[in-house]
CSV table of C-alpha atoms in Angstrom, one decimal:
chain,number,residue,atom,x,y,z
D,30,UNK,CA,8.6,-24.9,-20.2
D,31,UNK,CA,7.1,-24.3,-16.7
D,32,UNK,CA,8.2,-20.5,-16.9
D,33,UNK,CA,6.9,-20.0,-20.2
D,34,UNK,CA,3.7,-21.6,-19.6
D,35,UNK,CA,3.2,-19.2,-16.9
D,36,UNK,CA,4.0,-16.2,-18.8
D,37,UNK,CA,1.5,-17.2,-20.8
D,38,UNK,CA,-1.5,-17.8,-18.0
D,39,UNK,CA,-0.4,-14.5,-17.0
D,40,UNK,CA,-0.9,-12.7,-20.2
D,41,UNK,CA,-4.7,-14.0,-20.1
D,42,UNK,CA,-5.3,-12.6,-16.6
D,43,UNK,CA,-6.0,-8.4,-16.2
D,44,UNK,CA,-3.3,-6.7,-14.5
D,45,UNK,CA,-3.9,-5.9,-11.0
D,46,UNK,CA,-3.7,-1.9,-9.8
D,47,UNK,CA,-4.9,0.5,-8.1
D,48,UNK,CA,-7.2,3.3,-7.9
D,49,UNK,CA,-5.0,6.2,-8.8
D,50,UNK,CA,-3.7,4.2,-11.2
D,51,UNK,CA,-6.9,3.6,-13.1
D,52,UNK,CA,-9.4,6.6,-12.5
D,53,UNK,CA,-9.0,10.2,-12.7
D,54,UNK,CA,-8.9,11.8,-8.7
D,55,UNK,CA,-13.0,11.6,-6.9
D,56,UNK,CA,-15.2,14.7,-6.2
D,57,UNK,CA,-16.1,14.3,-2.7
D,58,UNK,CA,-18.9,16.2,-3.1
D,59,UNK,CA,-20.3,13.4,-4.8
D,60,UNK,CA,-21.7,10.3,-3.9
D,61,UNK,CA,-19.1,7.5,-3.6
D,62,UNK,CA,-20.1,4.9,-6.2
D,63,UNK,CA,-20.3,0.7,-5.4
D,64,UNK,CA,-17.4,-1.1,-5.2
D,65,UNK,CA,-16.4,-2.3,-8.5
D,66,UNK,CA,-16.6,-6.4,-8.0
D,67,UNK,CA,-15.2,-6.8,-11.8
D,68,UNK,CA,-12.2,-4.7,-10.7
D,69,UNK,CA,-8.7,-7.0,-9.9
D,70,UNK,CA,-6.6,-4.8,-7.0
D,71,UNK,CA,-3.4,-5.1,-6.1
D,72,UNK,CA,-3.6,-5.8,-2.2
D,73,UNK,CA,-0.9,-5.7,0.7
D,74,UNK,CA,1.7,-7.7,1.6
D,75,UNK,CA,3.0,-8.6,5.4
D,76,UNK,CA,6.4,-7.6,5.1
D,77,UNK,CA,7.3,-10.4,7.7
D,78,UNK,CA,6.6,-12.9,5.0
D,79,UNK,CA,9.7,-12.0,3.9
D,80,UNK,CA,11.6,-13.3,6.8
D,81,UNK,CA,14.7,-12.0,8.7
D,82,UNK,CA,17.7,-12.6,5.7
D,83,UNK,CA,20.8,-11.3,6.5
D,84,UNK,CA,22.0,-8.9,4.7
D,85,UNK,CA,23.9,-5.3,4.3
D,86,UNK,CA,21.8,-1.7,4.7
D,87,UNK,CA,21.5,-1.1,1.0
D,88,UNK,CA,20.5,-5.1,0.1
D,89,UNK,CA,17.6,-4.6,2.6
D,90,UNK,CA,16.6,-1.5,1.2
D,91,UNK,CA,16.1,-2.7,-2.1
D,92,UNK,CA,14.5,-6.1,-1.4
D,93,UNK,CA,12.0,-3.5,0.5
D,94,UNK,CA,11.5,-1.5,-2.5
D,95,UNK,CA,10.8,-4.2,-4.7
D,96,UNK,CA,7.3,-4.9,-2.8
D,97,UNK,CA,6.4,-1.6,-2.6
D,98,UNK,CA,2.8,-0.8,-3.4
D,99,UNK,CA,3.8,1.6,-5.8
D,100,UNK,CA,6.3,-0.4,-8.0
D,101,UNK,CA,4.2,-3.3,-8.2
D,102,UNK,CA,1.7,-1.2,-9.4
D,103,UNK,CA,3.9,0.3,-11.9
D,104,UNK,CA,4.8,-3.3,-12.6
D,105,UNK,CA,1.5,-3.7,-14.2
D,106,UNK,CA,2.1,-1.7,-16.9
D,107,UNK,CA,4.5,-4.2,-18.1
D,108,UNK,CA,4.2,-7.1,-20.1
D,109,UNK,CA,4.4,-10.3,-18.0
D,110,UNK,CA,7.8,-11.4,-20.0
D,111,UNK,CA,9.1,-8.1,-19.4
D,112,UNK,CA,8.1,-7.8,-15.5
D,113,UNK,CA,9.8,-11.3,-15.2
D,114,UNK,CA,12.9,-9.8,-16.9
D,115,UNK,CA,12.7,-6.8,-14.2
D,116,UNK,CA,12.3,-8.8,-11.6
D,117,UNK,CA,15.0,-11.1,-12.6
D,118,UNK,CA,17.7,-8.3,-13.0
D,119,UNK,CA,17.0,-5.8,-10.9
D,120,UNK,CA,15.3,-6.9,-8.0
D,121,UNK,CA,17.1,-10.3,-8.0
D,122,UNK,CA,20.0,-9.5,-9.4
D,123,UNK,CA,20.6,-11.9,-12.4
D,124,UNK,CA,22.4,-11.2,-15.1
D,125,UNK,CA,21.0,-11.1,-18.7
D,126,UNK,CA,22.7,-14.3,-19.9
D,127,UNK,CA,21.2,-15.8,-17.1
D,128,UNK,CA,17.9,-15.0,-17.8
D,129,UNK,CA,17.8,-15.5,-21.2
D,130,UNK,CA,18.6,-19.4,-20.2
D,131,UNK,CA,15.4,-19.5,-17.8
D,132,UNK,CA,13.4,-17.6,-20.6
D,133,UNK,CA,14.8,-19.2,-23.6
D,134,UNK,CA,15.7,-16.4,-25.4
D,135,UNK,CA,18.8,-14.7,-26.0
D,136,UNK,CA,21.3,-12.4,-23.8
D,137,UNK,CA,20.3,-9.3,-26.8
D,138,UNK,CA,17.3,-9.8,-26.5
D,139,UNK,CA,16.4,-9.7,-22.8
D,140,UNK,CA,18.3,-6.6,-22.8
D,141,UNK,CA,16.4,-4.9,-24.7
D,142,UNK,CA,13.6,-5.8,-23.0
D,143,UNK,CA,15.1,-5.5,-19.6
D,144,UNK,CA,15.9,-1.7,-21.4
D,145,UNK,CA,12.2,-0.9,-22.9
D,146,UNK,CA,10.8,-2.0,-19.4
D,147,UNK,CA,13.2,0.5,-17.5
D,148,UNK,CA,12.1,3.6,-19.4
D,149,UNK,CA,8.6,2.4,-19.1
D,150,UNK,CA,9.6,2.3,-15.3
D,151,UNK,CA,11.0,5.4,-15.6
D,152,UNK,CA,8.2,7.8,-16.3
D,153,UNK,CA,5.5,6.2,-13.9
D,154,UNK,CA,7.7,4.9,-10.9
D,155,UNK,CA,9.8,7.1,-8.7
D,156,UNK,CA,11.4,4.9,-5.9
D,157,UNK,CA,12.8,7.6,-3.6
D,158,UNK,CA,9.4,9.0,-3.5
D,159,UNK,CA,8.5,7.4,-0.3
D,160,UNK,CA,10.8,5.6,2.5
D,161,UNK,CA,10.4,2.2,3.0
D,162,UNK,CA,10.1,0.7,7.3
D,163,UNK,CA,11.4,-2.6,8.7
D,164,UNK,CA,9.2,-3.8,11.6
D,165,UNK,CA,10.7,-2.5,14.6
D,166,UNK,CA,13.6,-0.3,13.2
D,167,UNK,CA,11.2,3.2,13.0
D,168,UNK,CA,13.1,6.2,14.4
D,169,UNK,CA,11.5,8.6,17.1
D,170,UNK,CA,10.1,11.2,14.4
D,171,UNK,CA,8.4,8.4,12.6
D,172,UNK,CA,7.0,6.6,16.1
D,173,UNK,CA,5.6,10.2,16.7
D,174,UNK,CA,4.0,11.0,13.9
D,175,UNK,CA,2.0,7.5,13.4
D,176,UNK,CA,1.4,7.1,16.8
D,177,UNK,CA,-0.6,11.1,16.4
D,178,UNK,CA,-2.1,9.2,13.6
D,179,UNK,CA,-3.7,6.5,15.1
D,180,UNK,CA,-5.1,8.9,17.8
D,181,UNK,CA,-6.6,11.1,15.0
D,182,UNK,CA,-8.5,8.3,13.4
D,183,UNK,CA,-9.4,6.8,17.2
D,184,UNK,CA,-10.9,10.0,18.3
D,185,UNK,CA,-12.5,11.1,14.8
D,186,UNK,CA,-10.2,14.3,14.8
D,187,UNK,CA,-10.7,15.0,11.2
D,188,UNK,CA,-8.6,18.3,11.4
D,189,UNK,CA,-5.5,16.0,13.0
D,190,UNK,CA,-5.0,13.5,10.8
D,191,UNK,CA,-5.5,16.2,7.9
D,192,UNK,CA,-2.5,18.3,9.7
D,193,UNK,CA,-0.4,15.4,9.1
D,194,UNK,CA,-1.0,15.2,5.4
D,195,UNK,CA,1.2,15.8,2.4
D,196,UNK,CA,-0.6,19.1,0.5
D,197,UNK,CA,-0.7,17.1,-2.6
D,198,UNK,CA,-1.6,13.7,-0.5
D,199,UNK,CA,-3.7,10.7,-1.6
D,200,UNK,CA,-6.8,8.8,0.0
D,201,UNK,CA,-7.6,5.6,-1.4
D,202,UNK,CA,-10.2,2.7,-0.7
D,203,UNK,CA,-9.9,-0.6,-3.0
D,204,UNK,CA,-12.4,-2.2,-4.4
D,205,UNK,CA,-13.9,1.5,-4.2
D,206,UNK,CA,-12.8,3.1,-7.7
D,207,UNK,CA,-12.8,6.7,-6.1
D,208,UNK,CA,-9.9,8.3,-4.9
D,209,UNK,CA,-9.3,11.8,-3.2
D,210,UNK,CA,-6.3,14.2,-3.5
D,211,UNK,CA,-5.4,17.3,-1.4
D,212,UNK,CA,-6.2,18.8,2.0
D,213,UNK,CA,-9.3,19.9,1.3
D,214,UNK,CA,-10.7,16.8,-0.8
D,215,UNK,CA,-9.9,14.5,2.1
D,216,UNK,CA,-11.4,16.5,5.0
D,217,UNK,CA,-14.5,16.7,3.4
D,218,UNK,CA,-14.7,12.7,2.5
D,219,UNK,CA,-13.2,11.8,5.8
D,220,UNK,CA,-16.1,14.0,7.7
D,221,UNK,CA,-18.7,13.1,5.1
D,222,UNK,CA,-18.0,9.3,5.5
D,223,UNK,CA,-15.4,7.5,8.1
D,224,UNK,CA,-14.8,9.9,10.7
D,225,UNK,CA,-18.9,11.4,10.9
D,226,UNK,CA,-18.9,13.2,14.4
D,227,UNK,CA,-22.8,11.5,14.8
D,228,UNK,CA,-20.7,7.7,14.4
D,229,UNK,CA,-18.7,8.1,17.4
D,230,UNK,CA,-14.8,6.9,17.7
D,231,UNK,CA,-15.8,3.5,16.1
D,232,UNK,CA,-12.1,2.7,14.7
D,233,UNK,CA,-9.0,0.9,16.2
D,234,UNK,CA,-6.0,0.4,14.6
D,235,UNK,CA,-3.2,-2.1,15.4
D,236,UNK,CA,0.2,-1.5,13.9
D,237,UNK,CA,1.8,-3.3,11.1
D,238,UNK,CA,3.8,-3.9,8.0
D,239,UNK,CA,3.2,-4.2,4.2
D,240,UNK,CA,4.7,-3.7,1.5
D,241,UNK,CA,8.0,-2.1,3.7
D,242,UNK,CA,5.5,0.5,4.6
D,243,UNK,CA,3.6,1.4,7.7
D,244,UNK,CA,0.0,-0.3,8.3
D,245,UNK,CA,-2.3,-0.7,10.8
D,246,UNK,CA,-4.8,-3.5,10.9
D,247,UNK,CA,-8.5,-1.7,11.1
D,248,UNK,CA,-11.3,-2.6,13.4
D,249,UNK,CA,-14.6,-1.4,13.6
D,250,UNK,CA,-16.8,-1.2,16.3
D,251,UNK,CA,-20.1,-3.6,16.4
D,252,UNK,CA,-22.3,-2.6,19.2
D,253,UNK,CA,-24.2,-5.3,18.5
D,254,UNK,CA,-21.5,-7.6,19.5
D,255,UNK,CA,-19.6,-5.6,22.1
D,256,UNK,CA,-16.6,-5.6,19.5
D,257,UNK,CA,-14.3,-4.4,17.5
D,258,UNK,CA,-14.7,-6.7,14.1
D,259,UNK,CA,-11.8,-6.7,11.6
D,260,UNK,CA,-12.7,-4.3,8.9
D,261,UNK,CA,-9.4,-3.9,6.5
D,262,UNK,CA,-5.7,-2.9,6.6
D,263,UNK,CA,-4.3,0.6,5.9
D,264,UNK,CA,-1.0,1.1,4.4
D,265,UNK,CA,0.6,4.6,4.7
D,266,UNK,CA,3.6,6.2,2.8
D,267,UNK,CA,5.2,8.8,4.4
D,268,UNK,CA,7.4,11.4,3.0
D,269,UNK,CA,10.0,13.9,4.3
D,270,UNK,CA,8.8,17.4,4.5
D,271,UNK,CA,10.1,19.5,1.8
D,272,UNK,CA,11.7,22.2,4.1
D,273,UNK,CA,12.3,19.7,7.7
D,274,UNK,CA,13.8,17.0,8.4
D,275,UNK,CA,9.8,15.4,10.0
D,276,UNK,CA,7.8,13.5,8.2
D,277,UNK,CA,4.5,14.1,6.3
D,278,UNK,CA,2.0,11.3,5.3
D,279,UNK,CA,2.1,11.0,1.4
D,280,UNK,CA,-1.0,8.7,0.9
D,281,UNK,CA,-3.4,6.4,2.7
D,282,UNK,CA,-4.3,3.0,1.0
D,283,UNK,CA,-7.4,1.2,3.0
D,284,UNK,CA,-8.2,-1.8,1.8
D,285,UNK,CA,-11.6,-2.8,3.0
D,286,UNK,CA,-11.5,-6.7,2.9
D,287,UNK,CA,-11.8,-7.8,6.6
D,288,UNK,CA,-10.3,-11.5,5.5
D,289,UNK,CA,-6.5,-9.3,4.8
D,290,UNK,CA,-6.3,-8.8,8.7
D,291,UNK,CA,-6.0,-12.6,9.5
D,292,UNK,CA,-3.7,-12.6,6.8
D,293,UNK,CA,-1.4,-9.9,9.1
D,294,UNK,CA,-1.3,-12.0,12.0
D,295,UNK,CA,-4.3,-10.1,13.7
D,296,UNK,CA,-7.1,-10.9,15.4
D,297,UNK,CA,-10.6,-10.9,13.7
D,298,UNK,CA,-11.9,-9.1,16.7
D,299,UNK,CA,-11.1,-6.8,19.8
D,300,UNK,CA,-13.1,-6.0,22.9
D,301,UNK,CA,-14.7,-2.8,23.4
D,302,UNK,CA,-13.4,-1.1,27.0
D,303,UNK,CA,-16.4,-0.7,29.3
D,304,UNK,CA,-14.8,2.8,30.2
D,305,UNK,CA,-14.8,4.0,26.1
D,306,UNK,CA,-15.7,7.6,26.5
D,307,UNK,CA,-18.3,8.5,23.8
């Protein structure tokens, strides 16, 4: 009764997603619009929530999966009985007879639901697209390339952090409904916009986890206050390069809700160095 009656709260809410998900890719050269305060977002989730379980390589990898950005925003796309069935089997491993005792149905009937959902899955969900992190276990190549990227958005070097980008990749900024895509899309919003020459190195980030992805807490600078104030979290998916074994950044996620970076475990603000070179 309790599962059912939640099935059913959840069938009067609106799905949660995300930008690329709902609106067609942003013309920089256009003006970005207001936020869109009807609009319900997915938002990120501190991987260390998820605690320290033990458990074997591939186990690990899949938990990770399962709170990936991208699936849970292909998880929208499904019915709340059916995400509950997907959830059930393949992230938690139930089997179908199980599940149709928790959903009062029966084992033929979750399986073809548990069957519709997967194609569904299918044609809007690739999981080896991007490569899930674990806090702490990042190789060399991967320490390299994020640590270049937080120096590129530190010292406003548009053309840097644009070097490090997939051809094809994504810039998104929830609640905003825009969205960029490409090399050239996203150098011109990130010079237009968060990384203007005139505005000075007024980012810091501080590394994290979501969503088994790399993220950085984001601070801006308040002169006013002689501070850095907590401005949102980033979450970045990284790819391998199609011809080397290094890795490329597929897309950028920046959630600008300052409240999220308490919710990582980070202070609301960080003092500005006397020395800062401007």
């Amino acid at each position: 009764m309790a599962t059912n009656t939640c099935l059913d709260a959840l069938k009067q809410r609106p799905a949660r997603t995300l930008p690329l998900a709902a609106f067609p890719a942003a013309d920089p050269a256009h003006l970005i619009a207001s936020p869109l305060a009807e609009a319900t977002w997915l938002e990120p989730f501190p991987t260390s929530w998820l605690g320290e379980a033990a458990e074997n390589p591939e186990t690990r990898y899949t938990r990770t999966e399962s709170i990936s950005l991208a699936f849970l925003t292909a998880l929208q796309l499904l019915s709340p009985r059916q995400r509950a069935i997907v959830i059930l089997a393949d992230v938690l491993d139930w089997r179908a007879s199980e599940i149709a005792q928790l959903l009062n149905s029966s084992t033929a009937a979750i399986n073809a639901a548990l069957h519709r959902a997967r194609i569904t899955l299918e044609k809007h969900y690739h999981p080896l697209s991007s490569e899930p992190v674990q806090p702490g276990a990042l190789d060399d190549t991967t320490r390299q390339l994020l640590a270049r990227y937080v120096r590129a958005w530190e010292s406003d070097d548009v053309e840097g952090l644009v070097a490090l980008l997939k051809e094809d990749a994504t810039l998104s900024m929830p609640p905003y409904a825009a969205w960029y895509q490409g090399h050239a899309a996203i150098r011109a919003i990130l010079a237009a916009c968060p990384l203007h020459p005139a505005k000075g190195r007024q980012w810091r980030l501080l590394p994290t986890v979501a969503n088994g992805q790399p993220a950085f807490a984001v601070y801006r600078a308040d002169a006013a206050q002689q501070a850095y104030r907590a401005y949102g979290i980033q979450v970045v998916s990284l790819q391998r390069a199609a011809t080397a074994c290094a890795r490329l950044v597929a897309s950028v996620i920046m959630f600008h809700n300052a409240s999220l970076v308490a919710r990582f475990g980070q202070p609301e603000q960080l003092p500005i160095p006397t020395n800062l070179g401007r």
